[in-house]
Amino acid sequence: MSGLPIEPPETMIEARNLSKTFGTVRALDSVHLSVPRGSVLGLLGHNGAGKTTLVGILTTALTPTSGTASVAGHDVVHQPHEIRRRIGLTGQFASVDGQLSGRDNLLLIARLLGAGRRAARARADELLELFALQDVAERRARTYSGGLRRRLDLATSLVGHPEVVFLDEPTTGLDPEARLGLWEIVEGLVTEGATVLLTTQYLEEADRLADSITVLSGGRVIADGTAAELKAAVGRRTVTVTLDPAADLESAVAALRRAALEPSVALQNDSLVIPIDASKDVATVIRALDQAGAEASELSFGEPTLDDVYLALAGRTPVPVRSGSPALSEGSAA
Amino acid sequence: MSATVTPDATTITEVAPAAPRRQKWPDSSVFLQIRVLTTRSLRSMATDPGVVLFGLLQPVIILFVLTQVFSKMGAPPNFPAGITYLDFILSAVLVDNAVQSAVQSGVGLVDDLKNGVVARLRSLPIMPSSLLIARSLANLVRSAVQAVVILALAFGVLGYAPAGGATDVAASVGLTLFMSWALGWAFIAAGAWLRRAEPMQNLAVIAILPLMFASSAYMPVEDLPGWLAAVAGVNPLTYAIDATRALALGIPGADAIVPALVIGCVIAAVGGVLAVLGFRRPLH
């Protein structure tokens, strides 16, 4: 910390009214973002929601059609060079030179970032170790498996000790073990003080890694907040009751309705899913079943998942219209 | 460039994954960027000899096939006196090699665009055109290496005996390499705009083969059929071949040297500008 001449700003990623159109397609529509230093923002959305376009603008690969954005206190349109000095980018597809060895890929980037030969070698060694790539360091990257390439790709984007790291669907196509390893690395980055913007289609991933989550659909922000806030705002807790075979399903349903609950019958026909608003409603459920003389063989309590959040929010908004396709294609996720 | 090595190296070895952030390296100079990226291109060529061999294939085949097929034929009326057919076409073979190498520099750029290297480089604080310049320099080196192989074959195996002195032959080869560098920019520009390998290869086949045959490469222009002679007369490759041939063989045609140099400069300048413009466009 001691060597920094100017203390970097507290808000490391900021977007105001950011829009981007490609021809007639509105890829981003008045997006607002604010990511404090040292935090992880999870950008959640399906294919075509605008995640990659947003990352493209923030990493200065694309220019916005309107609105402003800054990264590490620098404007994306007017100070792209300053931003590139401070960011690391891992795109959707591994950007490594297959002709070069893993080590040479890292050395190349370190030299381009201004490291001397020795400094570059030291940094490459360090990253090879951190990403457990020592054994394959001298092999050409084109012989790597998908997981190895991903790891090398991420290592490459961290060569310059970036202050802000952009990870565009970093775990797409990874096996569960590799995904877990990558999550740990991202968590390590944050401990190191980096700010991370992570796009993902995996709700589990956003839930696990992100301090706050922004949900994109059709180029618009349709929700943001912490995982808990989103769940509270949209998802409802449920009680699932599996009835004893002897119990009468219909009288149980009628009793629950009288208690102002809205049970729905699940697939197996002998279990009921009952959305509830508060914990005390669990008692109401049990009382109603008792009155109906229905014996429950199993009773479970379900927290809403981010999947519910995502479906509830994203399902409402049309997915982005690709040129040439009809205007409405509602809720592709359902 | 290496002034900051020691402090950096000591700081770095101490940095554990969870250590505090360190100071930035100073930006690399454009010169260093070009050098590092050129070395990278050359290294992939060196570790993949197949690429260089493939580039040599067409010139060497033409060298052997044409000399074997046509050397026993009666000389066409306008053929320069006292010159063997091998001596005559070697300049053309070298120019063909230069063109093939130029095509490869465009193909290399397309590969970089496809495999994400360009996307990576664009997120770095470097001058993006460094990659283009590096590609063009690597092309020059490749062209030179291949020219040495062809000359070795011609001298050692086929008995090439150019009438010009060593200096003139060297100047001839130098002019060929200049043309390769200039044409390289045309193909780098094509790669920057087309961005896909297939149209690049098609362009190479469709443009290069006719350009080579509709020129003074394998037959004096005066001996070509009328319409072909007309095309050959305005074909820039004719100037390049006439100039390099005149130098190597000490025959008339040296007046093509200046036009060849001018044409090369124009191709390099226009190609360079188009390459930068095409390369600047967003990737998606």
Coordinates of C-alpha atoms in Angstrom, one line a residue:
Chain A
M1 CA 0.0 0.0 0.0
S2 CA 2.9 2.3 0.9
G3 CA 4.1 3.0 -2.7
L4 CA 0.9 4.4 -4.2
P5 CA 1.2 8.1 -5.0
I6 CA -2.5 8.8 -5.1
E7 CA -5.1 6.8 -3.2
P8 CA -7.4 5.2 -5.8
P9 CA -11.0 6.1 -5.6
E10 CA -13.5 4.1 -3.5
T11 CA -15.8 3.4 -6.4
M12 CA -13.8 1.3 -8.8
I13 CA -16.4 0.7 -11.5
E14 CA -19.1 3.1 -12.2
A15 CA -21.6 3.3 -15.1
R16 CA -24.3 6.0 -15.6
N17 CA -27.0 5.7 -18.1
L18 CA -24.8 3.5 -20.2
S19 CA -26.4 2.4 -23.6
K20 CA -25.0 0.6 -26.6
T21 CA -26.8 -0.1 -29.8
F22 CA -25.5 -2.3 -32.6
G23 CA -27.5 -1.3 -35.7
T24 CA -31.1 -1.7 -34.6
V25 CA -30.3 -3.9 -31.6
R26 CA -30.2 -2.2 -28.2
A27 CA -27.6 -4.3 -26.4
L28 CA -27.5 -2.1 -23.3
D29 CA -30.2 0.3 -22.2
S30 CA -29.5 2.9 -19.5
V31 CA -27.4 0.7 -17.3
H32 CA -26.3 2.0 -13.9
L33 CA -23.6 0.3 -11.9
S34 CA -21.5 1.2 -8.9
V35 CA -18.9 -1.2 -7.5
P36 CA -17.0 -0.3 -4.4
R37 CA -13.3 -1.1 -4.1
G38 CA -12.5 -4.6 -2.9
S39 CA -15.9 -6.1 -3.7
V40 CA -17.2 -8.6 -6.2
L41 CA -20.1 -7.7 -8.4
G42 CA -21.9 -10.6 -10.0
L43 CA -23.5 -9.7 -13.3
L44 CA -26.2 -12.2 -13.8
G45 CA -28.0 -12.8 -17.1
H46 CA -28.7 -15.3 -19.9
N47 CA -27.0 -15.3 -23.3
G48 CA -27.7 -12.0 -25.0
A49 CA -28.6 -10.1 -21.8
G50 CA -25.8 -7.6 -22.5
K51 CA -23.2 -8.9 -20.1
T52 CA -20.4 -9.2 -22.6
T53 CA -21.2 -5.8 -24.2
L54 CA -21.0 -4.2 -20.7
V55 CA -17.7 -5.9 -20.0
G56 CA -16.5 -4.8 -23.5
I57 CA -17.3 -1.1 -22.7
L58 CA -15.7 -1.2 -19.3
T59 CA -12.5 -2.8 -20.6
T60 CA -12.4 -0.2 -23.4
A61 CA -12.9 -2.7 -26.2
L62 CA -16.2 -1.0 -27.2
T63 CA -17.3 2.6 -27.0
P64 CA -20.7 3.3 -25.5
T65 CA -23.4 4.8 -27.7
S66 CA -24.5 7.1 -24.8
G67 CA -23.9 7.5 -21.1
T68 CA -20.6 7.4 -19.2
A69 CA -18.6 4.9 -17.4
S70 CA -15.4 4.9 -15.4
V71 CA -13.0 2.2 -14.1
A72 CA -10.6 2.9 -11.3
G73 CA -11.5 6.6 -11.6
H74 CA -10.8 6.9 -15.3
D75 CA -13.2 7.5 -18.1
V76 CA -13.6 4.6 -20.5
V77 CA -13.9 6.9 -23.6
H78 CA -11.2 9.5 -22.8
Q79 CA -8.7 7.6 -20.8
P80 CA -8.6 4.0 -22.1
H81 CA -4.9 3.7 -21.7
E82 CA -5.1 4.5 -18.0
I83 CA -7.8 1.9 -17.6
R84 CA -5.8 -0.8 -19.5
R85 CA -2.9 -0.2 -17.1
R86 CA -5.1 -1.2 -14.2
I87 CA -7.4 -4.0 -15.4
G88 CA -7.2 -7.7 -16.0
L89 CA -9.6 -9.4 -18.4
T90 CA -10.6 -13.0 -18.8
G91 CA -13.0 -13.3 -21.7
Q92 CA -15.5 -16.0 -22.6
F93 CA -13.0 -17.8 -24.7
A94 CA -9.5 -18.5 -23.5
S95 CA -7.1 -15.9 -25.0
V96 CA -3.8 -17.8 -25.0
D97 CA -1.3 -18.3 -27.7
G98 CA -1.4 -22.0 -28.4
Q99 CA 1.9 -21.9 -30.2
L100 CA 3.7 -20.7 -27.0
S101 CA 4.3 -22.7 -23.8
G102 CA 2.3 -21.7 -20.7
R103 CA 5.4 -20.0 -19.3
D104 CA 6.0 -18.1 -22.5
N105 CA 2.5 -16.8 -22.6
L106 CA 2.9 -15.3 -19.1
L107 CA 6.4 -13.9 -20.0
L108 CA 5.0 -12.3 -23.1
I109 CA 2.3 -10.4 -21.2
A110 CA 4.7 -9.5 -18.4
R111 CA 7.2 -8.0 -20.9
L112 CA 4.5 -6.1 -22.7
L113 CA 3.3 -4.7 -19.4
G114 CA 6.8 -3.3 -18.9
A115 CA 8.4 -5.9 -16.6
G116 CA 12.1 -6.4 -17.1
R117 CA 13.4 -9.9 -17.9
R118 CA 14.0 -11.0 -14.3
A119 CA 10.8 -9.4 -13.0
A120 CA 8.9 -11.1 -15.8
R121 CA 10.4 -14.5 -15.0
A122 CA 9.7 -14.1 -11.3
R123 CA 6.1 -13.1 -11.9
A124 CA 5.6 -16.1 -14.4
D125 CA 7.0 -18.5 -11.8
E126 CA 4.7 -17.1 -9.1
L127 CA 1.6 -17.4 -11.2
L128 CA 2.5 -20.9 -12.5
E129 CA 2.7 -22.0 -8.9
L130 CA -0.4 -20.2 -7.8
F131 CA -2.4 -21.8 -10.6
A132 CA -0.7 -25.2 -10.2
L133 CA 0.6 -25.0 -13.8
Q134 CA 4.3 -25.8 -13.1
D135 CA 4.0 -29.4 -14.5
V136 CA 2.7 -28.2 -17.8
A137 CA 4.6 -24.8 -17.9
E138 CA 6.9 -25.8 -20.8
R139 CA 4.3 -27.5 -22.9
R140 CA 2.7 -25.6 -25.7
A141 CA -0.7 -24.2 -24.6
R142 CA -2.5 -25.8 -27.6
T143 CA -1.9 -29.2 -26.0
Y144 CA -3.7 -28.0 -22.8
S145 CA -7.1 -29.3 -21.7
G146 CA -10.0 -26.8 -21.5
G147 CA -9.5 -26.5 -17.7
L148 CA -5.8 -25.9 -18.1
R149 CA -6.3 -23.3 -20.8
R150 CA -8.8 -21.5 -18.6
R151 CA -6.4 -21.4 -15.7
L152 CA -3.6 -20.1 -17.9
D153 CA -5.9 -17.5 -19.3
L154 CA -6.9 -16.3 -15.8
A155 CA -3.2 -16.3 -14.7
T156 CA -2.4 -14.3 -17.8
S157 CA -4.9 -11.6 -16.9
L158 CA -3.4 -11.3 -13.5
V159 CA 0.2 -10.8 -14.6
G160 CA 0.1 -7.0 -14.0
H161 CA -1.5 -7.1 -10.5
P162 CA -4.7 -5.5 -11.8
E163 CA -6.8 -3.4 -9.5
V164 CA -9.9 -4.4 -11.3
V165 CA -10.5 -7.8 -12.7
F166 CA -13.1 -8.6 -15.3
L167 CA -14.2 -12.2 -15.6
D168 CA -16.6 -12.9 -18.4
E169 CA -18.2 -16.3 -17.7
P170 CA -14.9 -17.7 -16.3
T171 CA -16.2 -21.1 -15.4
T172 CA -18.2 -21.9 -18.6
G173 CA -17.3 -25.3 -19.7
L174 CA -15.3 -26.2 -16.6
D175 CA -15.8 -29.4 -14.7
P176 CA -17.0 -29.0 -11.1
E177 CA -13.6 -29.5 -9.6
A178 CA -12.0 -26.9 -11.8
R179 CA -14.9 -24.5 -11.1
L180 CA -14.3 -24.8 -7.4
G181 CA -10.6 -24.1 -7.9
L182 CA -11.4 -21.0 -9.9
W183 CA -13.8 -19.8 -7.2
E184 CA -11.0 -20.1 -4.6
I185 CA -8.7 -18.0 -6.8
V186 CA -11.3 -15.3 -7.2
E187 CA -11.8 -15.3 -3.4
G188 CA -8.0 -15.0 -3.1
L189 CA -8.0 -12.0 -5.5
V190 CA -10.5 -10.2 -3.3
T191 CA -8.4 -10.8 -0.2
E192 CA -5.5 -9.2 -2.1
G193 CA -7.6 -6.1 -2.5
A194 CA -8.7 -6.4 -6.1
T195 CA -12.2 -5.4 -7.3
V196 CA -13.9 -8.1 -9.4
L197 CA -16.7 -7.9 -11.9
L198 CA -17.9 -11.4 -12.7
T199 CA -20.5 -12.3 -15.3
T200 CA -22.2 -15.6 -15.0
Q201 CA -25.2 -17.7 -15.9
Y202 CA -24.6 -19.8 -12.9
L203 CA -26.7 -18.6 -9.9
E204 CA -24.7 -20.7 -7.5
E205 CA -21.6 -18.9 -8.6
A206 CA -23.0 -15.4 -8.1
D207 CA -24.4 -16.5 -4.8
R208 CA -21.1 -17.9 -3.6
L209 CA -18.7 -15.2 -4.9
A210 CA -20.6 -11.9 -5.3
D211 CA -21.1 -9.2 -2.6
S212 CA -23.8 -7.8 -4.7
I213 CA -25.6 -9.0 -7.8
T214 CA -26.9 -7.1 -10.8
V215 CA -29.4 -8.9 -13.0
L216 CA -29.4 -8.0 -16.6
S217 CA -32.1 -8.8 -19.1
G218 CA -32.5 -7.5 -22.6
G219 CA -29.7 -5.0 -21.9
R220 CA -31.5 -3.5 -18.9
V221 CA -30.8 -3.8 -15.2
I222 CA -33.9 -5.5 -13.8
A223 CA -32.7 -5.9 -10.3
D224 CA -29.7 -5.3 -8.0
G225 CA -28.8 -5.9 -4.4
T226 CA -27.2 -8.5 -2.3
A227 CA -28.2 -12.1 -2.8
A228 CA -30.2 -12.0 0.4
E229 CA -32.0 -8.8 -0.7
L230 CA -32.9 -10.2 -4.0
K231 CA -34.3 -13.4 -2.5
A232 CA -36.3 -11.4 0.0
A233 CA -37.7 -9.1 -2.7
V234 CA -38.8 -11.8 -5.1
G235 CA -38.5 -15.3 -3.8
R236 CA -40.9 -16.7 -1.3
R237 CA -40.1 -19.4 1.2
T238 CA -42.1 -22.5 0.9
V239 CA -43.2 -25.4 3.1
T240 CA -43.4 -28.7 1.4
V241 CA -45.6 -31.3 3.0
T242 CA -45.7 -34.9 2.0
L243 CA -49.0 -36.4 3.2
D244 CA -49.4 -39.8 4.7
P245 CA -50.9 -42.2 2.1
A246 CA -54.0 -42.6 4.3
A247 CA -54.7 -38.8 4.4
D248 CA -57.3 -37.1 2.2
L249 CA -55.6 -34.7 -0.1
E250 CA -58.6 -32.7 -0.9
S251 CA -59.7 -32.0 2.6
A252 CA -56.1 -31.0 3.5
V253 CA -56.1 -28.5 0.5
A254 CA -59.5 -27.1 1.6
A255 CA -58.3 -26.7 5.2
L256 CA -55.2 -24.9 4.0
R257 CA -57.2 -22.6 1.8
R258 CA -59.5 -21.7 4.7
A259 CA -56.3 -20.7 6.6
A260 CA -55.6 -18.2 3.7
L261 CA -52.8 -20.2 2.3
E262 CA -52.3 -21.1 -1.4
P263 CA -51.1 -24.7 -1.6
S264 CA -50.2 -26.3 -4.9
V265 CA -50.1 -30.0 -5.5
A266 CA -46.7 -31.3 -6.6
L267 CA -46.1 -33.9 -9.2
Q268 CA -46.3 -37.0 -7.0
N269 CA -49.9 -36.0 -6.0
D270 CA -49.3 -36.7 -2.3
S271 CA -47.2 -33.7 -1.5
L272 CA -48.2 -30.0 -1.3
V273 CA -46.0 -26.9 -1.8
I274 CA -47.2 -24.0 0.3
P275 CA -45.7 -20.5 -0.2
I276 CA -45.4 -18.7 3.2
D277 CA -44.6 -15.1 4.1
A278 CA -43.3 -15.5 7.6
S279 CA -42.1 -18.2 9.9
K280 CA -45.2 -18.1 11.9
D281 CA -47.1 -19.4 8.9
V282 CA -45.4 -22.8 9.4
A283 CA -47.6 -23.1 12.5
T284 CA -50.7 -22.2 10.5
V285 CA -49.9 -25.0 8.0
I286 CA -49.5 -27.5 10.8
R287 CA -52.8 -26.4 12.5
A288 CA -54.7 -26.5 9.2
L289 CA -53.5 -30.1 8.5
D290 CA -54.3 -31.1 12.0
Q291 CA -57.9 -29.8 11.6
A292 CA -58.3 -31.7 8.4
G293 CA -57.0 -34.9 10.1
A294 CA -54.3 -35.2 7.6
E295 CA -51.1 -36.8 8.8
A296 CA -47.8 -35.5 7.3
S297 CA -45.2 -38.1 6.7
E298 CA -42.6 -35.5 5.8
L299 CA -42.4 -31.7 6.2
S300 CA -39.6 -29.5 4.8
F301 CA -38.8 -25.8 4.7
G302 CA -37.4 -24.3 1.5
E303 CA -35.4 -21.0 1.1
P304 CA -35.8 -19.3 -2.3
T305 CA -32.9 -19.9 -4.6
L306 CA -31.3 -17.4 -6.9
D307 CA -32.9 -19.5 -9.7
D308 CA -36.3 -18.4 -8.4
V309 CA -35.1 -14.8 -8.3
Y310 CA -33.8 -15.0 -11.8
L311 CA -36.8 -16.6 -13.3
A312 CA -39.2 -14.3 -11.5
L313 CA -37.4 -11.2 -12.7
A314 CA -36.0 -12.2 -16.0
G315 CA -39.1 -14.1 -17.1
R316 CA -41.1 -10.8 -17.0
T317 CA -38.9 -9.0 -19.5
P318 CA -38.6 -9.9 -23.1
V319 CA -35.2 -11.3 -24.0
P320 CA -33.2 -9.1 -26.4
V321 CA -34.6 -9.0 -29.9
R322 CA -32.1 -10.2 -32.4
S323 CA -32.4 -8.5 -35.8
G324 CA -34.8 -10.4 -38.0
S325 CA -36.6 -12.3 -35.3
P326 CA -40.1 -11.5 -34.2
A327 CA -40.4 -8.9 -31.5
L328 CA -41.5 -11.1 -28.6
S329 CA -39.9 -14.2 -27.3
E330 CA -41.0 -14.1 -23.7
G331 CA -39.2 -15.9 -20.9
S332 CA -36.9 -18.2 -22.7
A333 CA -35.6 -19.5 -19.3
A334 CA -39.0 -21.0 -18.5
Chain B
M1 CA 14.3 -1.1 -20.3
S2 CA 16.1 -3.2 -17.8
A3 CA 16.8 -0.4 -15.3
T4 CA 13.9 -1.4 -13.1
V5 CA 14.6 -5.1 -13.0
T6 CA 16.3 -5.4 -9.6
P7 CA 13.7 -3.6 -7.4
D8 CA 10.9 -5.4 -9.3
A9 CA 12.4 -8.8 -8.9
T10 CA 13.0 -8.4 -5.2
T11 CA 9.5 -7.1 -4.6
I12 CA 7.9 -9.8 -6.6
T13 CA 9.5 -12.8 -5.1
E14 CA 8.0 -11.7 -1.7
V15 CA 4.5 -11.3 -3.0
A16 CA 2.3 -14.1 -1.8
P17 CA -1.2 -14.5 -3.1
A18 CA -2.6 -12.4 -0.3
A19 CA 0.1 -9.8 -0.1
P20 CA -0.6 -6.1 -0.5
R21 CA -0.7 -4.5 -4.0
R22 CA 2.6 -3.6 -5.4
Q23 CA 3.7 -0.7 -7.6
K24 CA 3.1 -0.8 -11.3
W25 CA 5.8 -1.6 -13.8
P26 CA 6.5 1.4 -16.1
D27 CA 4.8 1.2 -19.5
S28 CA 6.8 -0.7 -22.1
S29 CA 8.1 1.3 -25.0
V30 CA 6.6 0.8 -28.5
F31 CA 10.0 -0.5 -29.6
L32 CA 10.1 -3.1 -26.9
Q33 CA 6.5 -4.1 -27.7
I34 CA 7.4 -4.6 -31.4
R35 CA 10.5 -6.6 -30.5
V36 CA 8.7 -8.8 -28.0
L37 CA 5.8 -9.5 -30.4
T38 CA 8.2 -10.1 -33.4
T39 CA 10.2 -12.6 -31.3
R40 CA 6.9 -14.3 -30.4
S41 CA 5.9 -14.7 -34.1
L42 CA 9.3 -16.0 -35.0
R43 CA 9.3 -18.4 -32.1
S44 CA 6.0 -20.0 -33.2
M45 CA 7.6 -20.4 -36.7
A46 CA 10.7 -21.9 -35.3
T47 CA 8.8 -24.4 -33.1
D48 CA 6.5 -25.2 -36.0
P49 CA 8.8 -25.9 -38.9
G50 CA 5.9 -27.2 -40.9
V51 CA 4.8 -23.6 -41.4
V52 CA 8.1 -22.6 -43.0
L53 CA 8.2 -25.8 -45.1
F54 CA 4.7 -25.3 -46.4
G55 CA 5.6 -21.8 -47.4
L56 CA 8.6 -23.1 -49.3
L57 CA 6.5 -25.7 -51.1
Q58 CA 5.1 -23.7 -54.0
P59 CA 8.3 -21.8 -54.9
V60 CA 10.4 -25.0 -54.7
I61 CA 7.9 -27.0 -56.8
I62 CA 7.8 -24.3 -59.4
L63 CA 11.6 -24.1 -59.4
F64 CA 12.0 -27.8 -60.0
V65 CA 9.0 -28.5 -62.2
L66 CA 9.4 -25.6 -64.6
T67 CA 13.1 -25.9 -65.0
Q68 CA 12.8 -29.6 -65.8
V69 CA 9.8 -29.1 -68.1
F70 CA 10.9 -26.1 -70.0
S71 CA 14.6 -26.2 -70.1
K72 CA 14.7 -28.5 -73.2
M73 CA 12.3 -26.3 -75.1
G74 CA 13.5 -24.0 -77.7
A75 CA 14.0 -20.5 -76.4
P76 CA 11.1 -18.1 -77.2
P77 CA 11.9 -15.3 -79.6
N78 CA 12.4 -12.6 -77.1
F79 CA 14.2 -14.6 -74.5
P80 CA 17.4 -12.9 -73.3
A81 CA 20.5 -14.2 -75.1
G82 CA 22.9 -16.5 -73.3
I83 CA 20.6 -17.0 -70.3
T84 CA 19.4 -20.4 -69.1
Y85 CA 15.8 -20.9 -68.2
L86 CA 16.8 -21.6 -64.6
D87 CA 18.7 -18.3 -64.4
F88 CA 15.6 -16.7 -66.0
I89 CA 13.0 -17.9 -63.6
L90 CA 14.9 -17.9 -60.4
S91 CA 14.1 -14.3 -59.8
A92 CA 10.4 -15.1 -60.3
V93 CA 10.7 -18.0 -57.9
L94 CA 12.1 -15.7 -55.3
V95 CA 9.4 -13.2 -55.8
D96 CA 6.8 -16.0 -55.6
N97 CA 8.3 -16.9 -52.3
A98 CA 8.1 -13.3 -51.2
V99 CA 4.4 -13.2 -52.1
Q100 CA 3.7 -16.5 -50.3
S101 CA 5.4 -15.3 -47.2
A102 CA 3.4 -12.0 -47.4
V103 CA 0.2 -14.0 -47.6
Q104 CA 1.3 -15.9 -44.4
S105 CA 1.7 -12.7 -42.5
G106 CA -2.0 -12.0 -43.1
V107 CA -3.0 -15.5 -42.2
G108 CA -1.0 -15.2 -39.0
L109 CA -2.9 -12.0 -38.1
V110 CA -6.2 -13.8 -38.7
D111 CA -5.1 -16.6 -36.4
D112 CA -4.4 -14.1 -33.7
L113 CA -7.8 -12.6 -34.2
K114 CA -9.4 -16.0 -34.0
N115 CA -7.6 -17.5 -31.0
G116 CA -8.1 -14.4 -28.8
V117 CA -4.6 -13.1 -28.7
V118 CA -5.8 -9.8 -30.2
A119 CA -8.5 -9.6 -27.6
R120 CA -5.9 -10.1 -24.9
L121 CA -3.5 -7.5 -26.4
R122 CA -6.3 -5.0 -26.7
S123 CA -6.9 -5.0 -23.0
L124 CA -3.2 -4.1 -22.4
P125 CA -1.7 -0.7 -22.2
I126 CA 0.2 -1.1 -25.5
M127 CA 0.0 0.4 -29.0
P128 CA -2.3 -2.1 -30.8
S129 CA -0.5 -1.6 -34.1
S130 CA 2.6 -3.1 -32.5
L131 CA 1.2 -6.4 -33.4
L132 CA 0.8 -5.5 -37.0
I133 CA 4.4 -4.2 -37.3
A134 CA 5.6 -7.3 -35.5
R135 CA 3.8 -9.5 -38.0
S136 CA 5.3 -7.6 -40.9
L137 CA 8.8 -7.9 -39.5
A138 CA 8.4 -11.6 -38.8
N139 CA 7.2 -11.9 -42.4
L140 CA 10.5 -10.3 -43.6
V141 CA 12.6 -12.7 -41.6
R142 CA 10.6 -15.7 -42.8
S143 CA 10.9 -14.5 -46.4
A144 CA 14.7 -14.1 -46.0
V145 CA 15.1 -17.6 -44.5
Q146 CA 13.1 -19.1 -47.2
A147 CA 15.0 -17.2 -49.9
V148 CA 18.3 -18.5 -48.5
V149 CA 16.9 -22.1 -48.8
I150 CA 15.8 -21.5 -52.4
L151 CA 19.2 -19.9 -53.3
A152 CA 21.0 -22.8 -51.7
L153 CA 19.0 -25.3 -53.7
A154 CA 19.5 -23.3 -56.9
F155 CA 23.2 -22.9 -56.5
G156 CA 24.0 -26.3 -55.0
V157 CA 21.6 -28.6 -56.8
L158 CA 20.4 -27.0 -60.0
G159 CA 23.6 -25.1 -61.0
Y160 CA 22.3 -21.5 -60.9
A161 CA 24.9 -19.2 -62.4
P162 CA 23.7 -15.6 -62.4
A163 CA 25.8 -13.3 -64.6
G164 CA 25.6 -10.4 -62.1
G165 CA 28.3 -10.2 -59.3
A166 CA 27.7 -11.1 -55.7
T167 CA 26.7 -7.5 -54.9
D168 CA 24.2 -7.4 -57.7
V169 CA 22.7 -10.7 -56.7
A170 CA 22.5 -9.5 -53.1
A171 CA 20.8 -6.3 -54.2
S172 CA 18.4 -8.4 -56.2
V173 CA 17.5 -10.5 -53.2
G174 CA 17.2 -7.3 -51.1
L175 CA 14.7 -5.8 -53.5
T176 CA 12.8 -9.1 -53.4
L177 CA 12.6 -8.9 -49.6
F178 CA 11.5 -5.3 -49.8
M179 CA 8.6 -6.4 -52.1
S180 CA 7.7 -9.1 -49.6
W181 CA 7.6 -6.6 -46.8
A182 CA 5.5 -4.2 -48.9
L183 CA 3.1 -7.0 -50.0
G184 CA 3.0 -8.2 -46.5
W185 CA 1.2 -5.0 -45.5
A186 CA -1.4 -5.6 -48.3
F187 CA -2.2 -9.0 -46.8
I188 CA -2.1 -7.8 -43.2
A189 CA -4.7 -5.2 -44.3
A190 CA -6.7 -8.0 -45.9
G191 CA -6.5 -10.0 -42.7
A192 CA -7.5 -7.0 -40.6
W193 CA -10.6 -6.5 -42.7
L194 CA -11.6 -10.1 -43.6
R195 CA -10.7 -11.6 -40.1
R196 CA -11.4 -15.1 -41.3
A197 CA -8.9 -17.7 -42.6
E198 CA -11.0 -19.1 -45.5
P199 CA -11.4 -15.8 -47.5
M200 CA -7.7 -15.1 -46.8
Q201 CA -6.7 -18.4 -48.4
N202 CA -9.1 -17.9 -51.3
L203 CA -7.8 -14.4 -51.9
A204 CA -4.3 -15.8 -52.0
V205 CA -5.1 -18.4 -54.5
I206 CA -7.4 -16.2 -56.7
A207 CA -5.1 -13.2 -56.7
I208 CA -1.6 -14.6 -56.6
L209 CA -1.7 -17.4 -59.2
P210 CA -3.0 -15.2 -62.0
L211 CA -0.7 -12.4 -61.0
M212 CA 2.3 -14.6 -61.2
F213 CA 1.4 -16.1 -64.6
A214 CA 0.2 -12.8 -66.1
S215 CA 3.6 -11.3 -65.5
S216 CA 7.2 -11.6 -66.8
A217 CA 7.8 -14.4 -64.3
Y218 CA 8.0 -17.4 -66.5
M219 CA 8.2 -15.9 -70.0
P220 CA 9.3 -12.5 -71.4
V221 CA 6.2 -10.3 -71.6
E222 CA 6.8 -9.8 -75.4
D223 CA 6.3 -13.6 -75.9
L224 CA 2.9 -13.7 -74.1
P225 CA -0.3 -13.6 -76.0
G226 CA -1.6 -10.0 -76.6
W227 CA -4.2 -9.8 -73.9
L228 CA -1.9 -11.5 -71.3
A229 CA 0.9 -9.2 -72.3
A230 CA -1.4 -6.2 -71.7
V231 CA -2.2 -7.5 -68.2
A232 CA 1.5 -8.2 -67.5
G233 CA 2.4 -4.7 -68.6
V234 CA 0.5 -3.2 -65.7
N235 CA 1.1 -6.0 -63.2
P236 CA 3.2 -4.7 -60.3
L237 CA 4.9 -8.1 -60.0
T238 CA 6.3 -7.6 -63.6
Y239 CA 8.2 -4.6 -62.4
A240 CA 9.5 -6.4 -59.3
I241 CA 10.6 -9.4 -61.3
D242 CA 12.1 -7.4 -64.2
A243 CA 14.1 -5.3 -61.7
T244 CA 15.4 -8.2 -59.6
R245 CA 16.2 -10.2 -62.8
A246 CA 18.0 -7.3 -64.3
L247 CA 20.1 -7.0 -61.2
A248 CA 20.9 -10.7 -60.8
L249 CA 21.6 -11.5 -64.5
G250 CA 23.1 -8.2 -65.6
I251 CA 20.6 -7.9 -68.4
P252 CA 18.6 -4.8 -69.5
G253 CA 15.6 -4.0 -67.4
A254 CA 17.2 -2.0 -64.6
D255 CA 14.9 0.8 -65.5
A256 CA 12.2 -1.2 -63.6
I257 CA 14.0 -0.8 -60.3
V258 CA 12.7 2.7 -59.5
P259 CA 9.1 1.9 -60.5
A260 CA 9.4 -1.3 -58.4
L261 CA 10.5 0.6 -55.4
V262 CA 7.8 3.2 -55.9
I263 CA 5.1 0.6 -56.3
G264 CA 6.4 -1.2 -53.2
C265 CA 6.3 2.0 -51.1
V266 CA 2.7 2.7 -52.3
I267 CA 1.5 -0.8 -51.5
A268 CA 3.2 -0.6 -48.0
A269 CA 1.7 2.8 -47.3
V270 CA -1.8 2.1 -48.5
G271 CA -1.7 -1.4 -46.9
G272 CA -0.4 0.0 -43.7
V273 CA -3.1 2.6 -43.4
L274 CA -5.9 0.2 -44.3
A275 CA -4.4 -2.4 -41.9
V276 CA -4.5 0.0 -39.0
L277 CA -8.0 1.1 -39.9
G278 CA -9.3 -2.4 -40.2
F279 CA -7.6 -3.6 -37.1
R280 CA -9.0 -0.8 -35.0
R281 CA -12.6 -1.9 -35.6
P282 CA -14.2 -3.5 -32.6
L283 CA -13.8 -7.3 -32.4
H284 CA -17.6 -7.6 -31.9

